[in-house]
Short mmCIF file of C-alpha atoms in Angstrom, two decimals:
data_model
loop_
_atom_site.label_atom_id
_atom_site.label_comp_id
_atom_site.label_asym_id
_atom_site.label_seq_id
_atom_site.Cartn_x
_atom_site.Cartn_y
_atom_site.Cartn_z
CA MET A 1 -0.25 10.93 -14.70
CA VAL A 2 2.79 8.76 -14.09
CA ASP A 3 4.56 5.95 -16.03
CA GLU A 4 4.65 2.31 -15.06
CA ALA A 5 7.52 3.03 -12.58
CA LEU A 6 5.62 5.86 -10.98
CA ARG A 7 7.92 8.43 -12.56
CA VAL A 8 6.55 11.90 -13.43
CA PRO A 9 6.68 12.21 -17.26
CA GLY A 10 9.39 14.61 -18.42
CA VAL A 11 11.10 14.61 -14.93
CA ASP A 12 12.91 11.31 -14.78
CA ALA A 13 14.14 11.74 -11.24
CA VAL A 14 10.77 12.57 -9.73
CA TYR A 15 8.43 9.86 -8.54
CA ALA A 16 4.82 10.25 -7.39
CA ALA A 17 2.61 7.94 -5.33
CA GLY A 18 -0.75 7.77 -3.61
CA ASP A 19 -3.42 10.38 -4.37
CA ALA A 20 -0.84 12.57 -6.04
CA ALA A 21 -0.29 10.02 -8.77
CA VAL A 22 -2.61 8.76 -11.50
CA ALA A 23 -1.34 5.31 -12.20
CA ARG A 24 -2.68 2.37 -14.24
CA THR A 25 -2.55 -1.36 -13.48
CA ALA A 26 -1.02 -3.81 -15.87
CA ARG A 27 -4.53 -4.38 -17.27
CA GLY A 28 -4.96 -0.63 -17.83
CA HIS A 29 -7.35 0.01 -14.99
CA ALA A 30 -6.81 3.16 -12.86
CA VAL A 31 -5.28 2.48 -9.50
CA PRO A 32 -7.87 3.68 -6.92
CA MET A 33 -7.12 6.52 -4.59
CA GLY A 34 -6.98 5.80 -0.85
CA CYS A 35 -4.72 4.22 1.77
CA LYS A 36 -5.03 0.74 0.37
CA SER A 37 -3.20 1.79 -2.81
CA ALA A 38 -1.09 4.68 -1.40
CA LEU A 39 0.80 2.52 1.03
CA PRO A 40 2.06 -0.05 -1.54
CA MET A 41 2.59 2.70 -4.14
CA GLY A 42 4.80 4.65 -1.68
CA ALA A 43 6.86 1.51 -0.90
CA TYR A 44 7.21 0.79 -4.55
CA ALA A 45 8.21 4.39 -5.46
CA GLY A 46 10.89 4.31 -2.75
CA GLU A 47 12.28 0.98 -4.09
CA ALA A 48 12.07 2.21 -7.71
CA ALA A 49 14.02 5.41 -6.86
CA ALA A 50 16.67 3.38 -4.93
CA THR A 51 16.99 0.95 -7.81
CA LYS A 52 17.57 3.80 -10.23
CA LEU A 53 20.11 5.36 -7.89
CA LEU A 54 22.06 2.11 -7.87
CA GLY A 55 22.03 2.00 -11.73
CA GLY A 56 19.17 -0.54 -12.26
CA SER A 57 15.75 -0.21 -13.72
CA ALA A 58 12.51 -0.86 -11.85
CA SER A 59 9.95 -3.38 -13.02
CA PRO A 60 6.46 -2.02 -13.66
CA LEU A 61 4.13 -1.36 -10.70
CA ALA A 62 2.06 -4.49 -10.03
CA TYR A 63 -1.14 -3.57 -8.18
CA ARG A 64 -4.25 -5.58 -7.82
CA ALA A 65 -7.10 -4.97 -5.43
CA ALA A 66 -8.49 -8.01 -3.63
CA ALA A 67 -11.53 -6.03 -2.57
CA TYR A 68 -13.02 -2.63 -2.44
CA CYS A 69 -14.57 -1.20 0.74
CA LEU A 70 -16.91 1.72 1.16
CA SER A 71 -18.48 3.17 4.30
CA LEU A 72 -21.86 4.67 4.26
CA GLY A 73 -21.86 6.05 7.80
CA ARG A 74 -21.05 4.00 10.89
CA HIS A 75 -23.69 1.34 10.35
CA ASP A 76 -23.81 0.80 6.58
CA GLY A 77 -21.19 -0.17 4.11
CA ILE A 78 -20.06 -2.60 1.44
CA LEU A 79 -17.10 -4.79 0.95
CA GLN A 80 -16.90 -6.07 -2.64
CA ALA A 81 -14.45 -8.88 -3.47
CA MET A 82 -12.70 -8.67 -6.87
CA THR A 83 -11.68 -11.41 -9.29
CA ARG A 84 -8.09 -11.81 -10.53
CA ASP A 85 -9.14 -9.78 -13.63
CA ASP A 86 -10.06 -6.80 -11.47
CA GLU A 87 -13.73 -7.34 -11.97
CA PRO A 88 -16.31 -7.47 -9.17
CA SER A 89 -17.03 -11.01 -7.97
CA TRP A 90 -20.29 -12.41 -6.58
CA LEU A 91 -18.80 -12.19 -2.96
CA ALA A 92 -19.85 -9.09 -1.15
CA ALA A 93 -20.76 -8.03 2.40
CA ARG A 94 -23.39 -5.29 2.65
CA GLY A 95 -25.18 -3.24 5.28
CA ARG A 96 -24.03 -3.62 8.92
CA LEU A 97 -21.85 -6.59 8.09
CA GLY A 98 -20.04 -4.56 5.40
CA ALA A 99 -19.48 -1.66 7.78
CA PHE A 100 -18.16 -4.02 10.49
CA VAL A 101 -15.68 -5.75 8.13
CA LYS A 102 -14.49 -2.43 6.76
CA GLU A 103 -13.95 -1.13 10.33
CA ARG A 104 -11.91 -4.21 11.21
CA ILE A 105 -9.72 -3.77 8.10
CA VAL A 106 -9.05 -0.10 9.04
CA ARG A 107 -8.32 -1.01 12.67
CA TYR A 108 -5.90 -3.77 11.59
CA THR A 109 -4.13 -1.42 9.14
CA VAL A 110 -3.68 1.29 11.88
CA TRP A 111 -2.40 -1.40 14.32
CA ALA A 112 0.06 -2.83 11.75
CA LEU A 113 1.43 0.64 10.92
CA GLU A 114 1.81 1.47 14.56
CA ARG A 115 3.77 -1.81 15.17
CA ALA A 116 6.00 -0.99 12.18
CA ARG A 117 6.68 2.49 13.52
CA ILE A 118 7.61 1.19 16.99
CA ALA A 119 9.88 -1.52 15.45
CA ALA A 120 11.65 1.15 13.36
CA GLN A 121 12.18 3.23 16.50
CA VAL A 122 13.58 0.29 18.45
CA ARG A 123 16.00 -0.54 15.60
CA ALA A 124 17.13 3.04 15.40
CA ALA A 125 17.69 3.26 19.15
CA ALA A 126 19.60 -0.12 19.38
CA PRO A 127 23.23 0.17 20.29
CA ARG A 128 25.53 -0.45 17.35
CA ALA A 129 28.27 -3.02 17.57
CA ILE A 130 31.75 -1.65 17.22
CA PRO A 131 33.76 -3.48 14.56
CA ALA A 132 36.81 -5.38 16.10
CA THR A 133 39.20 -3.58 13.75
CA THR A 134 38.40 -0.17 15.34
CA VAL A 135 38.99 -1.21 18.94
CA ARG A 136 42.45 -0.08 20.22
CA SER A 137 44.28 -1.61 23.11
#
């Protein structure tokens, strides 16, 4: 269990995210386990820790699921849209269509993460400009 800033109770300097954390939404619902919540929770925990190191205080975690996906093998699944109140809506894709949509979501997520990793490597490898004040003649 973690607090609203993903801190481990009793250990103020330790943050937990993803499947290692049992967090609650602002409405009191449990944040679901899985990559769709772990990625934003990890980003939030990093920002919350940095904010604390700089002397600030983090706002509570704001998490809301737009939809839930479930695979039932390669050819069957469900994608259930959610309302703004975190309740299931009438909109859902089931069967082969549900499995197809979920597969596309997973493939897009992997593609986006790979692009972010490549961009980070390019930024890290880019030559740094030397400030004019350090150049000697």
